[in-house]
Amino acid sequence: MTLFGLVRHGQTDYNLQNLFQGSSDIPLNDTGIEQAHRAFDQLPPVDWDVIISSPLQRAEQTGRIIGEDHAIPFGGTDARLVEIDWGAAEGRPVEEMERRYPDRSFPGREDHQAVADRGYDALEALEERYPGQKVLVIAHGTLIRFILSGIIEQPLPSIPNATLSTVELEGTTWRVRMIAGVEVDHAVKVADRDQNPRFFVEKGQLAPAQLTATSPAPADGAASDGTASPTVRSEGGPR
């Protein structure tokens, strides 16, 4: 069984300004650097074997900071871990673009299912490269949200900056153990590794799920897809 820790990068100025960020290569701001340093402050210790990141600088910066702080070797980048390309919405205010395109069908936007599929491809390739190890993957809010929501079969709110989610992969069984620091337990077995897509991500999940009245208060910062970053609540066990 290979354990994956999925960490969303720290805050950027695009997050702070509530702009769609996506595949734009934006560095961490001072808050994001501090978030990376403190990413594991409230979490139980895990002896991570290696860090792999998206090649976008905000993710690689976060990964290298965590690696240096916790003596975890940096194993390089994987292009399949980049954030969704929002097309015409990149660098534009969220409110303006969602008003013009209520369903987030921005011209030139990358297909949502293709984003999820390359995320699953990346994890399967890393499982083959690091069998039985603990791999810390530094990536992006929408990509991580798609990976997790596909497995647990439910939409999710935004993933907060510099939070940890965990996924176990053994054979063709995927199990989500944590979402943004909240413990969960949801396992799904797919038929085989040639099954594609492994999990479906609905078009309606392009935007993060809205919080309910009983959900926790929003966390500081903005998500990589441009929306405010609420603390993710537990989605319960298998179904």
Short mmCIF file of C-alpha atoms in Angstrom, two decimals:
data_model
loop_
_atom_site.label_atom_id
_atom_site.label_comp_id
_atom_site.label_asym_id
_atom_site.label_seq_id
_atom_site.Cartn_x
_atom_site.Cartn_y
_atom_site.Cartn_z
CA MET A 1 0.00 0.00 0.00
CA THR A 2 1.33 3.43 -0.96
CA LEU A 3 0.26 6.44 1.10
CA PHE A 4 -0.13 9.76 -0.66
CA GLY A 5 -0.25 13.06 1.17
CA LEU A 6 -1.89 15.66 -1.07
CA VAL A 7 -0.91 19.19 -0.01
CA ARG A 8 -2.25 22.33 -1.62
CA HIS A 9 0.37 25.04 -2.11
CA GLY A 10 0.53 28.15 0.07
CA GLN A 11 -1.18 31.44 -0.70
CA THR A 12 -0.32 33.62 -3.71
CA ASP A 13 -1.27 37.18 -4.58
CA TYR A 14 -3.82 35.81 -7.07
CA ASN A 15 -5.46 33.91 -4.19
CA LEU A 16 -5.43 37.05 -2.07
CA GLN A 17 -6.98 39.15 -4.84
CA ASN A 18 -9.60 36.48 -5.67
CA LEU A 19 -8.41 35.98 -9.23
CA PHE A 20 -8.63 32.78 -11.24
CA GLN A 21 -5.14 31.33 -11.13
CA GLY A 22 -5.15 27.88 -12.72
CA SER A 23 -2.14 27.13 -14.89
CA SER A 24 -0.70 30.65 -14.49
CA ASP A 25 2.73 30.36 -12.90
CA ILE A 26 2.40 32.59 -9.82
CA PRO A 27 4.85 32.47 -6.87
CA LEU A 28 3.97 32.28 -3.19
CA ASN A 29 3.50 35.55 -1.34
CA ASP A 30 4.84 36.11 2.19
CA THR A 31 1.75 34.55 3.75
CA GLY A 32 2.10 31.52 1.48
CA ILE A 33 5.74 31.05 2.47
CA GLU A 34 4.75 31.14 6.15
CA GLN A 35 1.90 28.68 5.49
CA ALA A 36 4.36 26.27 3.88
CA HIS A 37 6.64 26.47 6.92
CA ARG A 38 3.72 25.75 9.25
CA ALA A 39 1.86 23.21 7.10
CA PHE A 40 2.41 20.29 9.49
CA ASP A 41 2.24 22.12 12.82
CA GLN A 42 -1.10 20.58 13.89
CA LEU A 43 -0.76 17.16 12.25
CA PRO A 44 0.53 13.84 13.61
CA PRO A 45 4.07 13.03 12.43
CA VAL A 46 4.46 10.83 9.36
CA ASP A 47 7.83 9.66 8.05
CA TRP A 48 7.38 10.81 4.46
CA ASP A 49 9.85 9.20 2.06
CA VAL A 50 9.81 11.73 -0.77
CA ILE A 51 8.17 14.91 -2.05
CA ILE A 52 6.89 15.25 -5.62
CA SER A 53 5.35 18.51 -6.80
CA SER A 54 3.61 20.20 -9.67
CA PRO A 55 6.14 22.12 -11.76
CA LEU A 56 4.30 25.41 -11.17
CA GLN A 57 6.49 27.51 -8.90
CA ARG A 58 3.96 28.01 -6.10
CA ALA A 59 3.75 24.23 -5.65
CA GLU A 60 7.47 23.58 -6.03
CA GLN A 61 8.27 26.39 -3.57
CA THR A 62 5.87 24.87 -1.05
CA GLY A 63 7.35 21.41 -1.55
CA ARG A 64 10.94 22.55 -1.17
CA ILE A 65 10.14 24.52 2.00
CA ILE A 66 8.38 21.52 3.57
CA GLY A 67 11.22 19.26 2.48
CA GLU A 68 13.89 21.47 4.01
CA ASP A 69 11.93 21.95 7.23
CA HIS A 70 11.24 18.25 7.73
CA ALA A 71 14.27 16.63 6.06
CA ILE A 72 12.21 15.00 3.29
CA PRO A 73 14.04 14.53 -0.04
CA PHE A 74 12.65 16.38 -3.05
CA GLY A 75 12.06 13.88 -5.86
CA GLY A 76 11.24 16.31 -8.67
CA THR A 77 8.11 17.49 -10.45
CA ASP A 78 5.36 15.86 -12.50
CA ALA A 79 3.58 17.88 -15.20
CA ARG A 80 0.37 15.88 -14.67
CA LEU A 81 -0.01 17.61 -11.28
CA VAL A 82 -0.46 21.14 -12.68
CA GLU A 83 -3.66 23.00 -11.94
CA ILE A 84 -6.62 23.15 -14.31
CA ASP A 85 -6.22 25.66 -17.14
CA TRP A 86 -9.10 28.08 -16.75
CA GLY A 87 -8.65 29.45 -20.27
CA ALA A 88 -10.01 32.97 -20.69
CA ALA A 89 -10.62 33.27 -16.94
CA GLU A 90 -6.92 33.07 -16.01
CA GLY A 91 -5.90 36.17 -14.08
CA ARG A 92 -9.44 37.57 -14.12
CA PRO A 93 -11.64 38.39 -11.10
CA VAL A 94 -13.79 35.48 -9.99
CA GLU A 95 -17.00 37.47 -9.55
CA GLU A 96 -16.71 39.05 -12.99
CA MET A 97 -16.03 35.78 -14.81
CA GLU A 98 -18.68 33.79 -12.96
CA ARG A 99 -21.21 36.50 -13.76
CA ARG A 100 -20.35 36.26 -17.46
CA TYR A 101 -20.08 32.45 -17.45
CA PRO A 102 -22.32 31.08 -14.64
CA ASP A 103 -21.38 27.45 -15.31
CA ARG A 104 -17.63 28.21 -15.56
CA SER A 105 -17.63 27.31 -19.24
CA PHE A 106 -14.85 29.77 -19.93
CA PRO A 107 -13.48 29.81 -23.49
CA GLY A 108 -10.39 27.62 -23.65
CA ARG A 109 -10.98 25.95 -20.27
CA GLU A 110 -9.43 22.51 -19.82
CA ASP A 111 -11.93 19.65 -19.60
CA HIS A 112 -12.68 18.86 -15.96
CA GLN A 113 -12.63 15.08 -16.41
CA ALA A 114 -9.28 15.27 -18.20
CA VAL A 115 -7.87 17.14 -15.19
CA ALA A 116 -9.06 14.44 -12.79
CA ASP A 117 -7.81 11.65 -15.06
CA ARG A 118 -4.28 13.03 -15.29
CA GLY A 119 -4.29 13.37 -11.51
CA TYR A 120 -5.15 9.69 -11.12
CA ASP A 121 -2.56 8.82 -13.77
CA ALA A 122 0.08 10.69 -11.80
CA LEU A 123 -0.73 8.90 -8.54
CA GLU A 124 -0.72 5.48 -10.19
CA ALA A 125 2.65 6.21 -11.80
CA LEU A 126 4.05 7.36 -8.46
CA GLU A 127 2.69 4.22 -6.78
CA GLU A 128 4.65 2.15 -9.30
CA ARG A 129 7.75 4.27 -8.74
CA TYR A 130 7.49 4.27 -4.93
CA PRO A 131 5.63 1.05 -4.01
CA GLY A 132 4.80 0.76 -0.34
CA GLN A 133 6.23 4.19 0.48
CA LYS A 134 4.81 7.47 1.79
CA VAL A 135 4.75 10.09 -0.95
CA LEU A 136 3.98 13.74 -0.31
CA VAL A 137 2.42 15.34 -3.39
CA ILE A 138 2.33 19.15 -3.56
CA ALA A 139 -0.30 20.33 -6.01
CA HIS A 140 -3.33 22.60 -6.41
CA GLY A 141 -6.77 23.14 -4.96
CA THR A 142 -8.97 22.21 -7.91
CA LEU A 143 -6.85 19.23 -8.95
CA ILE A 144 -6.83 17.85 -5.39
CA ARG A 145 -10.56 18.55 -5.00
CA PHE A 146 -11.33 16.65 -8.22
CA ILE A 147 -9.18 13.67 -7.16
CA LEU A 148 -10.85 13.44 -3.75
CA SER A 149 -14.43 14.14 -4.83
CA GLY A 150 -14.19 11.49 -7.55
CA ILE A 151 -13.16 8.85 -5.02
CA ILE A 152 -15.67 9.77 -2.32
CA GLU A 153 -18.44 10.32 -4.90
CA GLN A 154 -19.47 13.67 -3.44
CA PRO A 155 -18.73 17.32 -4.24
CA LEU A 156 -16.34 19.16 -1.92
CA PRO A 157 -15.79 22.75 -0.83
CA SER A 158 -12.49 24.41 -1.69
CA ILE A 159 -9.31 22.90 -0.28
CA PRO A 160 -7.56 25.45 1.98
CA ASN A 161 -3.97 26.50 1.37
CA ALA A 162 -1.20 24.30 2.78
CA THR A 163 -3.55 21.61 4.13
CA LEU A 164 -2.98 17.87 3.99
CA SER A 165 -5.31 15.24 2.55
CA THR A 166 -4.36 11.56 2.39
CA VAL A 167 -5.15 8.79 -0.08
CA GLU A 168 -4.06 5.16 0.10
CA LEU A 169 -3.61 3.17 -3.11
CA GLU A 170 -3.25 -0.61 -3.05
CA GLY A 171 -3.79 -2.53 -6.27
CA THR A 172 -7.02 -1.10 -7.62
CA THR A 173 -8.41 0.05 -4.25
CA TRP A 174 -8.39 3.78 -3.50
CA ARG A 175 -9.08 4.91 0.06
CA VAL A 176 -9.41 8.51 1.26
CA ARG A 177 -8.27 8.85 4.88
CA MET A 178 -8.15 12.60 5.38
CA ILE A 179 -9.49 15.71 3.66
CA ALA A 180 -7.74 18.96 4.57
CA GLY A 181 -6.84 17.71 8.04
CA VAL A 182 -10.25 16.12 8.74
CA GLU A 183 -10.25 12.34 9.13
CA VAL A 184 -12.56 10.39 6.82
CA ASP A 185 -12.73 6.80 5.57
CA HIS A 186 -14.04 6.04 2.10
CA ALA A 187 -12.71 3.20 -0.05
CA VAL A 188 -13.55 2.31 -3.65
CA LYS A 189 -12.24 -0.59 -5.74
CA VAL A 190 -12.10 -0.12 -9.50
CA ALA A 191 -12.18 -3.01 -11.95
CA ASP A 192 -8.60 -2.62 -13.15
CA ARG A 193 -6.00 0.03 -13.89
CA ASP A 194 -7.04 0.20 -17.51
CA GLN A 195 -10.44 1.55 -16.44
CA ASN A 196 -10.67 5.13 -17.63
CA PRO A 197 -12.01 7.24 -16.17
CA ARG A 198 -11.39 5.61 -12.80
CA PHE A 199 -13.88 7.99 -11.20
CA PHE A 200 -16.30 10.45 -12.73
CA VAL A 201 -16.15 14.15 -11.91
CA GLU A 202 -19.35 15.95 -12.84
CA LYS A 203 -19.29 19.27 -14.67
CA GLY A 204 -21.24 20.74 -11.78
CA GLN A 205 -18.16 20.23 -9.59
CA LEU A 206 -16.13 22.81 -11.52
CA ALA A 207 -17.08 25.24 -8.76
CA PRO A 208 -16.52 24.16 -5.14
CA ALA A 209 -19.55 22.97 -3.22
CA GLN A 210 -21.26 25.60 -1.12
CA LEU A 211 -21.00 25.37 2.65
CA THR A 212 -24.11 24.52 4.62
CA ALA A 213 -25.22 26.28 7.78
CA THR A 214 -23.64 23.51 9.86
CA SER A 215 -20.30 23.63 8.05
CA PRO A 216 -17.24 25.20 9.69
CA ALA A 217 -16.39 28.84 9.12
CA PRO A 218 -14.19 29.70 6.13
CA ALA A 219 -10.43 29.59 6.52
CA ASP A 220 -8.27 32.56 5.59
CA GLY A 221 -7.13 32.93 2.01
CA ALA A 222 -8.58 32.08 -1.38
CA ALA A 223 -8.55 28.83 -3.25
CA SER A 224 -6.47 28.25 -6.37
CA ASP A 225 -9.68 28.26 -8.36
CA GLY A 226 -10.42 31.71 -7.02
CA THR A 227 -13.04 31.01 -4.37
CA ALA A 228 -12.77 31.43 -0.62
CA SER A 229 -11.25 28.44 1.15
CA PRO A 230 -13.58 26.89 3.74
CA THR A 231 -12.33 24.21 6.07
CA VAL A 232 -13.37 20.91 4.51
CA ARG A 233 -15.83 18.89 6.54
CA SER A 234 -15.87 15.11 6.82
CA GLU A 235 -17.98 13.38 4.21
CA GLY A 236 -18.50 10.21 6.26
CA GLY A 237 -17.61 6.62 5.50
CA PRO A 238 -18.06 4.34 2.51
CA ARG A 239 -21.38 4.07 0.70
#
